[in-house]
CSV table of C-alpha atoms in Angstrom, one decimal:
chain,number,residue,atom,x,y,z
A,1,MET,CA,-15.0,-13.4,-4.8
A,2,ASN,CA,-15.0,-14.3,-8.2
A,3,ASN,CA,-14.0,-18.1,-8.8
A,4,TYR,CA,-13.6,-17.8,-12.6
A,5,THR,CA,-12.5,-21.3,-14.4
A,6,ARG,CA,-10.6,-21.3,-17.9
A,7,LYS,CA,-13.7,-22.0,-19.8
A,8,ASP,CA,-15.1,-18.5,-17.8
A,9,ILE,CA,-12.0,-16.8,-19.1
A,10,LEU,CA,-12.4,-17.8,-22.6
A,11,ARG,CA,-15.9,-17.1,-22.5
A,12,MET,CA,-16.2,-13.5,-21.5
A,13,VAL,CA,-13.1,-12.7,-23.6
A,14,GLU,CA,-15.1,-13.6,-26.4
A,15,GLU,CA,-18.2,-12.3,-26.0
A,16,GLU,CA,-16.7,-8.9,-24.5
A,17,ASP,CA,-14.8,-8.6,-27.4
A,18,VAL,CA,-11.7,-8.5,-25.7
A,19,GLY,CA,-8.8,-7.9,-28.1
A,20,PHE,CA,-5.5,-7.5,-25.6
A,21,ILE,CA,-5.0,-8.9,-22.5
A,22,ARG,CA,-2.5,-7.6,-20.1
A,23,LEU,CA,-0.7,-9.7,-17.5
A,24,GLN,CA,0.3,-8.0,-14.5
A,25,PHE,CA,2.4,-8.3,-11.7
A,26,THR,CA,4.4,-6.0,-9.0
A,27,ASP,CA,8.2,-6.1,-8.2
A,28,ILE,CA,9.6,-6.1,-5.0
A,29,PHE,CA,9.2,-2.0,-5.0
A,30,GLY,CA,5.2,-2.1,-5.3
A,31,THR,CA,5.9,-0.9,-9.7
A,32,MET,CA,3.3,-2.8,-11.2
A,33,LYS,CA,4.8,-4.4,-14.5
A,34,ASN,CA,3.1,-6.1,-17.5
A,35,VAL,CA,3.4,-8.2,-20.3
A,36,ALA,CA,0.3,-7.6,-23.4
A,37,ILE,CA,-0.7,-10.4,-25.5
A,38,THR,CA,-3.2,-10.7,-28.0
A,39,THR,CA,-6.3,-13.1,-27.2
A,40,SER,CA,-4.1,-15.5,-29.9
A,41,GLN,CA,-1.6,-16.7,-27.2
A,42,LEU,CA,-4.6,-16.6,-24.4
A,43,GLU,CA,-4.8,-20.3,-24.1
A,44,LYS,CA,-1.1,-19.6,-24.1
A,45,ALA,CA,-0.7,-17.8,-20.9
A,46,LEU,CA,-3.8,-19.6,-19.6
A,47,ASP,CA,-1.4,-22.8,-19.4
A,48,ASN,CA,1.0,-20.8,-17.0
A,49,GLN,CA,4.2,-20.6,-20.7
A,50,ILE,CA,4.5,-16.9,-21.0
A,51,MET,CA,7.1,-16.4,-19.6
A,52,PHE,CA,9.9,-13.3,-19.2
A,53,ASP,CA,13.1,-11.8,-18.5
A,54,GLY,CA,13.6,-11.7,-14.8
A,55,SER,CA,17.0,-9.9,-15.0
A,56,SER,CA,15.5,-6.7,-16.2
A,57,ILE,CA,13.1,-6.2,-13.1
A,58,GLU,CA,14.8,-4.3,-10.7
A,59,GLY,CA,15.2,-6.9,-7.8
A,60,PHE,CA,14.4,-9.8,-9.5
A,61,ALA,CA,16.7,-12.5,-10.3
A,62,ARG,CA,20.1,-12.3,-11.6
A,63,ILE,CA,21.4,-12.8,-15.3
A,64,GLU,CA,22.2,-16.8,-14.6
A,65,GLU,CA,18.3,-17.5,-13.5
A,66,SER,CA,16.6,-15.3,-15.6
A,67,ASP,CA,13.7,-16.9,-16.9
A,68,MET,CA,10.8,-17.1,-15.2
A,69,TYR,CA,6.8,-17.7,-15.8
A,70,LEU,CA,3.9,-16.0,-15.1
A,71,TYR,CA,0.4,-17.9,-13.7
A,72,PRO,CA,-2.4,-15.5,-14.3
A,73,ASP,CA,-4.3,-15.5,-11.0
A,74,LEU,CA,-7.6,-16.4,-12.9
A,75,ASN,CA,-10.7,-14.5,-10.7
A,76,THR,CA,-8.5,-11.0,-10.7
A,77,PHE,CA,-9.9,-10.8,-14.7
A,78,GLU,CA,-11.3,-7.8,-15.1
A,79,THR,CA,-11.3,-5.5,-18.5
A,80,PHE,CA,-10.3,-1.9,-18.5
A,81,PRO,CA,-13.8,0.6,-19.0
A,82,TRP,CA,-11.5,3.3,-20.5
A,83,ARG,CA,-9.9,1.2,-23.3
A,84,PRO,CA,-11.7,1.0,-27.2
A,85,GLN,CA,-15.3,-0.6,-27.3
A,86,GLN,CA,-13.8,-2.9,-30.2
A,87,GLY,CA,-10.9,-4.8,-29.2
A,88,LYS,CA,-11.6,-4.2,-25.2
A,89,VAL,CA,-8.0,-4.4,-23.2
A,90,ALA,CA,-7.9,-6.7,-20.5
A,91,ARG,CA,-6.3,-7.9,-17.7
A,92,LEU,CA,-5.1,-10.7,-15.1
A,93,ILE,CA,-2.8,-10.0,-12.0
A,94,CYS,CA,-0.4,-13.1,-12.1
A,95,ASP,CA,2.0,-14.7,-9.4
A,96,VAL,CA,5.2,-15.3,-10.6
A,97,TYR,CA,7.5,-18.3,-11.0
A,98,LYS,CA,10.9,-20.1,-11.6
A,99,THR,CA,11.9,-22.6,-14.9
A,100,ASP,CA,11.0,-25.8,-12.2
A,101,GLY,CA,8.1,-24.8,-11.4
A,102,THR,CA,7.6,-22.9,-8.0
A,103,ALA,CA,6.8,-20.1,-6.8
A,104,PHE,CA,9.3,-17.3,-7.4
A,105,GLU,CA,10.3,-16.5,-3.1
A,106,SER,CA,10.9,-13.1,-3.6
A,107,ASP,CA,7.4,-12.4,-5.6
A,108,PRO,CA,5.7,-10.0,-3.2
A,109,ARG,CA,2.3,-11.5,-3.7
A,110,TYR,CA,3.6,-15.1,-2.8
A,111,ILE,CA,5.1,-13.9,0.4
A,112,LEU,CA,1.5,-12.1,0.9
A,113,LYS,CA,0.1,-15.6,0.4
A,114,LYS,CA,2.3,-16.7,2.4
A,115,VAL,CA,1.5,-15.4,5.4
A,116,MET,CA,-1.6,-15.8,4.8
A,117,THR,CA,-1.5,-19.3,4.5
A,118,GLU,CA,0.4,-19.2,8.3
A,119,ALA,CA,-2.8,-17.1,9.5
A,120,ARG,CA,-5.6,-19.9,7.9
A,121,SER,CA,-3.2,-22.5,9.2
A,122,MET,CA,-4.1,-20.4,12.9
A,123,GLY,CA,-7.8,-20.0,12.1
A,124,TYR,CA,-7.7,-16.3,11.0
A,125,GLU,CA,-9.4,-15.3,7.6
A,126,PHE,CA,-7.4,-11.3,7.3
A,127,ASN,CA,-9.2,-8.5,6.3
A,128,VAL,CA,-7.5,-5.3,5.3
A,129,GLY,CA,-9.9,-1.5,4.1
A,130,PRO,CA,-7.0,1.0,2.6
A,131,GLU,CA,-7.8,5.0,3.0
A,132,CYS,CA,-6.1,5.2,-0.2
A,133,GLU,CA,-4.8,9.7,-0.9
A,134,PHE,CA,-3.2,11.5,-3.9
A,135,PHE,CA,-2.6,15.0,-5.2
A,136,LEU,CA,-4.6,15.8,-8.6
A,137,PHE,CA,-2.0,18.5,-10.1
A,138,HIS,CA,-1.8,20.2,-13.1
A,139,THR,CA,0.8,19.5,-16.0
A,140,ASP,CA,2.9,21.1,-18.4
A,141,ASP,CA,3.1,21.8,-21.8
A,142,ASP,CA,4.9,18.3,-22.1
A,143,GLY,CA,3.0,16.6,-20.3
A,144,ARG,CA,4.9,16.4,-17.4
A,145,PRO,CA,3.6,16.6,-13.9
A,146,THR,CA,4.2,19.7,-11.6
A,147,THR,CA,3.2,20.5,-8.3
A,148,LEU,CA,0.8,23.7,-9.4
A,149,SER,CA,-3.1,23.6,-8.4
A,150,HIS,CA,-5.0,26.4,-8.8
A,151,GLU,CA,-7.6,25.0,-6.2
A,152,CYS,CA,-7.9,26.3,-2.3
A,153,ALA,CA,-9.9,23.2,-1.0
A,154,SER,CA,-9.8,22.3,2.1
A,155,TYR,CA,-11.7,18.6,3.9
A,156,PHE,CA,-14.8,17.8,2.9
A,157,ASP,CA,-15.2,20.9,0.4
A,158,LEU,CA,-17.5,20.3,-3.0
A,159,GLY,CA,-17.5,22.4,-6.1
A,160,PRO,CA,-16.6,25.2,-6.8
A,161,LEU,CA,-13.9,24.9,-4.5
A,162,ASP,CA,-12.1,21.5,-5.3
A,163,LEU,CA,-11.4,21.6,-8.8
A,164,GLY,CA,-11.1,18.0,-9.0
A,165,GLU,CA,-13.9,17.2,-8.1
A,166,ASN,CA,-15.1,15.9,-11.9
A,167,ALA,CA,-12.0,13.9,-12.3
A,168,ARG,CA,-12.4,12.1,-8.7
A,169,ARG,CA,-16.5,11.4,-10.0
A,170,ASP,CA,-15.2,10.1,-13.0
A,171,MET,CA,-12.6,7.7,-10.7
A,172,VAL,CA,-15.1,6.3,-8.8
A,173,LEU,CA,-17.2,5.5,-11.6
A,174,THR,CA,-14.6,3.6,-13.7
A,175,LEU,CA,-13.6,1.9,-10.2
A,176,GLU,CA,-17.4,0.9,-9.7
A,177,ASP,CA,-17.1,-0.2,-12.9
A,178,MET,CA,-14.2,-3.4,-12.5
A,179,ASP,CA,-16.2,-4.1,-9.8
A,180,PHE,CA,-15.0,-2.1,-6.2
A,181,GLU,CA,-17.4,-1.2,-3.8
A,182,ILE,CA,-16.6,3.0,-2.8
A,183,GLU,CA,-17.5,3.7,-0.2
A,184,ALA,CA,-16.4,7.0,0.1
A,185,SER,CA,-14.5,9.6,-1.8
A,186,HIS,CA,-13.6,13.5,-0.6
A,187,HIS,CA,-11.6,16.2,-0.5
A,188,GLU,CA,-8.8,15.6,2.0
A,189,VAL,CA,-7.0,18.5,3.5
A,190,ALA,CA,-4.7,20.2,1.6
A,191,PRO,CA,-5.3,21.9,-1.7
A,192,ALA,CA,-5.8,19.4,-4.5
A,193,GLN,CA,-5.9,16.2,-2.5
A,194,HIS,CA,-7.9,13.8,-2.6
A,195,GLU,CA,-8.7,10.5,-1.3
A,196,ILE,CA,-11.3,7.8,-2.4
A,197,ASP,CA,-11.8,4.7,0.2
A,198,PHE,CA,-13.4,0.9,-0.8
A,199,ARG,CA,-14.8,-2.1,0.8
A,200,TYR,CA,-12.4,-4.1,3.1
A,201,ASP,CA,-11.3,-7.3,1.9
A,202,GLU,CA,-9.4,-10.4,2.4
A,203,ALA,CA,-5.9,-9.3,2.5
A,204,LEU,CA,-5.1,-10.3,-1.6
A,205,ALA,CA,-7.9,-9.1,-3.3
A,206,THR,CA,-7.4,-5.2,-0.7
A,207,ALA,CA,-3.5,-5.7,-2.0
A,208,ASP,CA,-4.7,-6.3,-5.6
A,209,ASN,CA,-7.4,-3.8,-6.1
A,210,ILE,CA,-4.5,-1.0,-4.7
A,211,MET,CA,-2.2,-1.9,-7.8
A,212,THR,CA,-5.3,-1.5,-9.5
A,213,PHE,CA,-6.8,1.6,-7.9
A,214,LYS,CA,-3.4,3.6,-8.2
A,215,LEU,CA,-3.4,2.5,-12.1
A,216,VAL,CA,-7.0,3.8,-12.3
A,217,VAL,CA,-6.5,7.0,-10.7
A,218,LYS,CA,-3.5,7.8,-12.6
A,219,THR,CA,-4.9,6.8,-16.1
A,220,ILE,CA,-8.7,9.3,-15.0
A,221,ALA,CA,-6.3,11.8,-14.2
A,222,LYS,CA,-4.6,11.8,-17.3
A,223,ARG,CA,-7.9,12.0,-19.3
A,224,HIS,CA,-9.0,15.2,-17.4
A,225,GLY,CA,-4.9,16.7,-17.9
A,226,LEU,CA,-4.1,16.3,-14.8
A,227,HIS,CA,-1.6,14.4,-13.0
A,228,ALA,CA,-2.0,12.2,-9.5
A,229,THR,CA,0.4,11.0,-7.4
A,230,PHE,CA,0.6,8.9,-4.5
A,231,MET,CA,4.0,10.4,-3.6
A,232,PRO,CA,3.9,11.0,0.5
A,233,LYS,CA,4.8,15.0,0.9
A,234,PRO,CA,5.1,16.3,-2.8
A,235,LYS,CA,4.8,19.7,-0.9
A,236,TYR,CA,6.5,21.8,2.0
A,237,GLY,CA,4.3,23.0,4.3
A,238,ILE,CA,0.7,21.1,4.4
A,239,ASN,CA,-0.4,17.5,5.1
A,240,GLY,CA,1.3,14.6,3.4
A,241,SER,CA,-0.8,11.7,1.7
A,242,GLY,CA,-1.2,8.4,3.6
A,243,MET,CA,-2.6,4.9,3.5
A,244,HIS,CA,-4.7,3.8,6.5
A,245,LEU,CA,-4.6,0.5,6.9
A,246,ASN,CA,-7.7,-0.8,9.0
A,247,MET,CA,-7.4,-4.4,9.3
A,248,SER,CA,-9.0,-7.0,11.6
A,249,LEU,CA,-8.9,-11.3,12.3
A,250,SER,CA,-11.7,-13.4,11.5
A,251,ARG,CA,-12.1,-16.8,12.6
A,252,ASP,CA,-15.5,-19.0,11.1
A,253,GLY,CA,-16.5,-15.5,9.5
A,254,ILE,CA,-17.1,-13.8,13.0
A,255,ASN,CA,-14.4,-10.6,13.7
A,256,ALA,CA,-12.2,-12.2,16.4
A,257,PHE,CA,-11.1,-8.0,17.6
A,258,GLN,CA,-14.2,-8.0,19.3
A,259,ASP,CA,-15.3,-8.5,22.9
A,260,THR,CA,-18.7,-7.2,24.6
A,261,LYS,CA,-17.3,-7.5,28.2
A,262,ASP,CA,-14.1,-5.4,27.7
A,263,PRO,CA,-14.2,-1.3,28.3
A,264,ASN,CA,-12.4,-1.2,24.8
A,265,GLY,CA,-14.5,-3.3,23.2
A,266,LEU,CA,-11.1,-5.6,22.2
A,267,SER,CA,-10.7,-9.4,22.4
A,268,LYS,CA,-7.2,-10.4,24.3
A,269,GLU,CA,-6.9,-11.6,20.1
A,270,ALA,CA,-6.9,-7.3,19.7
A,271,TYR,CA,-4.4,-6.5,22.3
A,272,TYR,CA,-1.8,-8.9,21.1
A,273,PHE,CA,-2.0,-8.2,17.3
A,274,ILE,CA,-1.6,-4.8,18.7
A,275,GLY,CA,1.2,-5.4,20.7
A,276,GLY,CA,3.3,-7.5,17.6
A,277,ILE,CA,2.9,-4.2,15.3
A,278,MET,CA,4.1,-2.3,18.4
A,279,LYS,CA,7.0,-4.4,18.2
A,280,HIS,CA,8.5,-4.7,15.4
A,281,MET,CA,7.1,-1.6,14.1
A,282,LYS,CA,10.5,0.0,13.8
A,283,ALA,CA,11.6,-2.7,11.0
A,284,ILE,CA,8.0,-2.2,9.8
A,285,SER,CA,8.6,1.0,8.3
A,286,PHE,CA,11.0,0.1,6.5
A,287,ILE,CA,8.2,-1.5,4.1
A,288,THR,CA,5.2,0.9,4.8
A,289,ASN,CA,7.3,3.8,4.5
A,290,PRO,CA,9.7,3.0,2.1
A,291,ILE,CA,11.0,5.9,0.3
A,292,VAL,CA,13.4,9.5,1.2
A,293,ASN,CA,10.5,11.4,1.0
A,294,SER,CA,8.3,9.2,3.1
A,295,TYR,CA,9.8,10.3,6.7
A,296,LYS,CA,9.2,14.3,5.0
A,297,ARG,CA,5.4,13.3,6.2
A,298,LEU,CA,6.5,11.5,9.2
A,299,ILE,CA,6.6,15.2,11.3
A,300,PRO,CA,4.7,16.7,13.7
A,301,GLY,CA,2.0,19.0,12.9
A,302,TYR,CA,0.5,17.6,9.4
A,303,GLU,CA,-1.7,14.6,11.2
A,304,ALA,CA,0.7,12.0,10.3
A,305,PRO,CA,1.7,10.0,13.4
A,306,VAL,CA,5.5,10.2,14.6
A,307,TYR,CA,5.2,8.3,18.0
A,308,ILE,CA,4.7,4.8,18.4
A,309,ALA,CA,1.8,4.5,20.6
A,310,TRP,CA,-1.9,3.2,20.4
A,311,SER,CA,-5.6,4.6,21.9
A,312,ALA,CA,-9.4,3.9,21.6
A,313,LYS,CA,-10.2,7.2,22.1
A,314,ASN,CA,-8.1,9.7,20.4
A,315,ARG,CA,-6.5,9.9,16.9
A,316,THR,CA,-3.0,11.6,16.9
A,317,PRO,CA,-1.3,8.1,17.8
A,318,LEU,CA,0.2,5.4,15.2
A,319,ILE,CA,-2.7,2.1,15.9
A,320,ARG,CA,-6.0,3.7,17.1
A,321,ILE,CA,-9.3,1.8,17.4
A,322,PRO,CA,-12.1,3.6,15.1
A,323,GLY,CA,-15.6,3.7,16.8
A,324,SER,CA,-17.3,1.2,15.4
A,325,ARG,CA,-17.7,-2.2,17.6
A,326,GLY,CA,-18.9,-5.9,16.8
A,327,GLU,CA,-18.4,-7.2,13.3
A,328,GLY,CA,-17.2,-3.2,13.3
A,329,THR,CA,-13.9,-3.8,15.5
A,330,ARG,CA,-10.5,-3.0,13.6
A,331,VAL,CA,-7.5,-1.9,14.5
A,332,GLU,CA,-5.7,1.3,12.4
A,333,LEU,CA,-2.2,1.7,11.4
A,334,ARG,CA,-1.9,5.3,10.2
A,335,SER,CA,1.8,5.3,9.0
A,336,PRO,CA,2.1,3.8,6.4
A,337,ASP,CA,1.6,5.4,2.9
A,338,PRO,CA,1.1,5.1,-0.7
A,339,SER,CA,4.6,4.6,-1.7
A,340,ALA,CA,4.2,1.1,-0.8
A,341,ASN,CA,4.2,-2.7,-1.8
A,342,PRO,CA,0.9,-3.3,-0.9
A,343,TYR,CA,1.9,-7.0,-1.0
A,344,LEU,CA,4.7,-6.6,1.0
A,345,ALA,CA,3.4,-4.3,3.6
A,346,LEU,CA,-0.2,-6.1,4.6
A,347,ALA,CA,2.4,-9.2,5.0
A,348,VAL,CA,4.8,-8.0,7.3
A,349,CYS,CA,1.9,-5.9,9.6
A,350,LEU,CA,0.1,-9.5,9.4
A,351,ALA,CA,3.3,-11.2,10.5
A,352,ALA,CA,3.4,-8.7,13.0
A,353,GLY,CA,0.1,-9.1,14.4
A,354,LEU,CA,0.6,-13.2,15.3
A,355,ASP,CA,3.0,-12.7,15.8
A,356,GLY,CA,2.2,-10.8,19.1
A,357,ILE,CA,-0.8,-13.6,19.2
A,358,LYS,CA,1.7,-16.4,19.3
A,359,HIS,CA,3.4,-14.7,22.3
A,360,GLU,CA,0.4,-13.3,23.8
A,361,ILE,CA,2.2,-9.9,23.7
A,362,MET,CA,0.5,-7.0,25.9
A,363,PRO,CA,0.6,-3.4,24.0
A,364,PRO,CA,1.4,-1.0,26.3
A,365,CYS,CA,-1.3,1.1,27.9
A,366,SER,CA,-3.1,2.9,25.5
A,367,VAL,CA,-1.8,7.1,25.7
A,368,ASP,CA,-5.6,8.9,25.3
A,369,CYS,CA,-4.3,12.7,25.8
A,370,ASN,CA,-2.5,14.4,22.8
A,371,ILE,CA,0.6,13.1,22.5
A,372,TYR,CA,2.4,16.4,20.5
A,373,GLU,CA,1.1,18.1,23.7
A,374,MET,CA,2.9,16.0,26.3
A,375,THR,CA,6.8,16.9,27.0
A,376,GLU,CA,9.9,14.9,25.9
A,377,GLN,CA,10.1,13.7,29.7
A,378,GLU,CA,6.5,12.7,29.7
A,379,ARG,CA,7.2,10.7,27.0
A,380,MET,CA,10.2,9.0,28.2
A,381,ASP,CA,8.0,8.1,31.6
A,382,ALA,CA,5.3,7.0,29.3
A,383,GLY,CA,7.6,4.8,27.5
A,384,ILE,CA,6.6,6.1,24.0
A,385,GLU,CA,9.4,5.6,21.4
A,386,ASN,CA,9.8,7.5,18.2
A,387,LEU,CA,9.7,6.2,14.2
A,388,PRO,CA,12.3,5.8,12.4
A,389,GLY,CA,12.9,9.8,10.9
A,390,SER,CA,14.7,9.1,7.7
A,391,LEU,CA,14.6,6.0,5.2
A,392,LEU,CA,17.6,5.2,6.5
A,393,GLU,CA,17.4,5.2,10.2
A,394,ALA,CA,14.7,2.0,9.4
A,395,ALA,CA,17.0,0.3,7.3
A,396,ARG,CA,19.2,0.0,10.0
A,397,GLU,CA,15.7,-1.1,12.4
A,398,PHE,CA,15.4,-3.7,9.7
A,399,GLU,CA,18.6,-5.2,9.6
A,400,LYS,CA,17.8,-5.8,13.6
A,401,ASP,CA,14.5,-7.6,13.1
A,402,ALA,CA,15.6,-11.1,12.8
A,403,PHE,CA,11.3,-11.3,12.1
A,404,ILE,CA,11.0,-9.1,10.2
A,405,GLN,CA,13.6,-9.8,7.6
A,406,ASP,CA,12.3,-13.3,8.1
A,407,VAL,CA,8.9,-12.4,6.6
A,408,LEU,CA,10.4,-11.1,3.1
A,409,GLY,CA,13.0,-14.2,3.0
A,410,GLU,CA,17.1,-13.5,2.8
A,411,ASP,CA,17.1,-12.9,-1.1
A,412,LEU,CA,14.6,-10.0,-0.9
A,413,SER,CA,15.8,-8.6,2.2
A,414,LYS,CA,19.6,-8.3,1.2
A,415,LYS,CA,18.1,-6.6,-2.0
A,416,TYR,CA,15.9,-4.3,-0.3
A,417,ILE,CA,18.5,-3.1,1.6
A,418,LYS,CA,21.1,-2.1,-0.8
A,419,ALA,CA,18.6,-0.8,-3.3
A,420,LYS,CA,17.2,1.5,-0.8
A,421,THR,CA,20.2,2.3,1.6
A,422,LYS,CA,21.6,3.2,-2.1
A,423,GLU,CA,18.7,5.6,-2.5
A,424,TYR,CA,19.5,7.1,1.2
A,425,GLU,CA,22.8,7.9,0.5
A,426,ASP,CA,21.8,9.0,-3.3
A,427,TYR,CA,19.6,11.6,-1.2
A,428,ARG,CA,22.2,12.6,1.1
A,429,ALA,CA,24.9,13.9,-2.3
A,430,GLN,CA,21.9,16.1,-3.7
A,431,VAL,CA,22.4,20.0,-3.0
A,432,THR,CA,19.1,20.9,-2.3
A,433,GLU,CA,17.4,24.6,-3.5
A,434,TRP,CA,16.8,24.9,0.8
A,435,GLU,CA,20.6,24.7,1.2
A,436,LEU,CA,21.1,27.0,-1.5
A,437,GLY,CA,18.5,29.7,-0.3
A,438,LYS,CA,19.7,29.4,3.2
A,439,TYR,CA,23.7,29.5,2.6
A,440,LEU,CA,24.9,30.3,-0.4
A,441,HIS,CA,23.9,33.9,0.1
A,442,ARG,CA,26.3,34.4,3.9
A,443,LEU,CA,28.6,31.1,3.5
């Protein structure tokens, strides 16, 4: 973790010949925004005096209270390795504040920080390691994205089958230039699908890193004439892209999820954390799987979870406990996808886990067989419920869960429900190629 001062930032900007600084922040739907300034405005930015119109950012503010300020987080200073060497471009990730000097309550970064403060008051640090998957597709003659790829590689394949190998290598090298610790990168199951895993970190740094990761992947893909997409299910009949979250709590630097005396190697806190997530999972899905397309991925047959269950032994449930124990003990949530706003996704997962610890919510028994091979009656008898089947269903579950709504706050919750319900209604009104192919010729 960097610990930069104002003086450090001014020195690095001068020493590295930085010409532009991008002040980045994230809207409620997880889209990165930025205001670019020259170095002549840097002192003003470091004094938290750069203002923007919040009413122009979807879901942020009403016209009558639209002036907002960007407060740079000095520890997020990075230069972009792909920009010119003279007059380099750097970035600072910012928090959003109101004119009265208070934090904007619907700023996703603020919401995550608020839940992390609660965790610290209970003695915990929240650590997360994400597994980010994406597709690399060709672009057309006008540079617009397609879903076309010439390759037919699969899991862990290598070149020449893996045609994205060079682009992926450049992504890894660029990320390492930006101080990411890359643990692994490989071809995924579906043709043109890739995964790059970076080291776990405390939750705020991880959310910042996910946003930076997406920017780097898309930028380097474009330099290779490709389009990188984090859309969960861009093609029918193949695996979709997930963003598995490996989560753990530490207390005084020691993993609080480990217990050598337990048959599964898990502490009571780990069980309660799982119990809290399972209790709120249907509402959490509205945040971790936030677009219509998310629910095309959450279907049987493509490795993505469908049922709310956990296991320390197999990979089919929603929550699994990876094999590593001791300091490596973690809880892996397998439903989130990379279209999620990472700040909000981590905030609701942490809040649900803490709720489980506070109220000592034990999860149901683990399900150690293949859930997909169970009959519907067997699943009912075991109390195994389904994840929401659509964005509308997830919105309804979110509306029923006052606890998860409270994590986001009343203002953001209302805006989010309204926007996502409209998104689903717009989708429902479409006439698709599938419908035309199915019905046009015979009705």
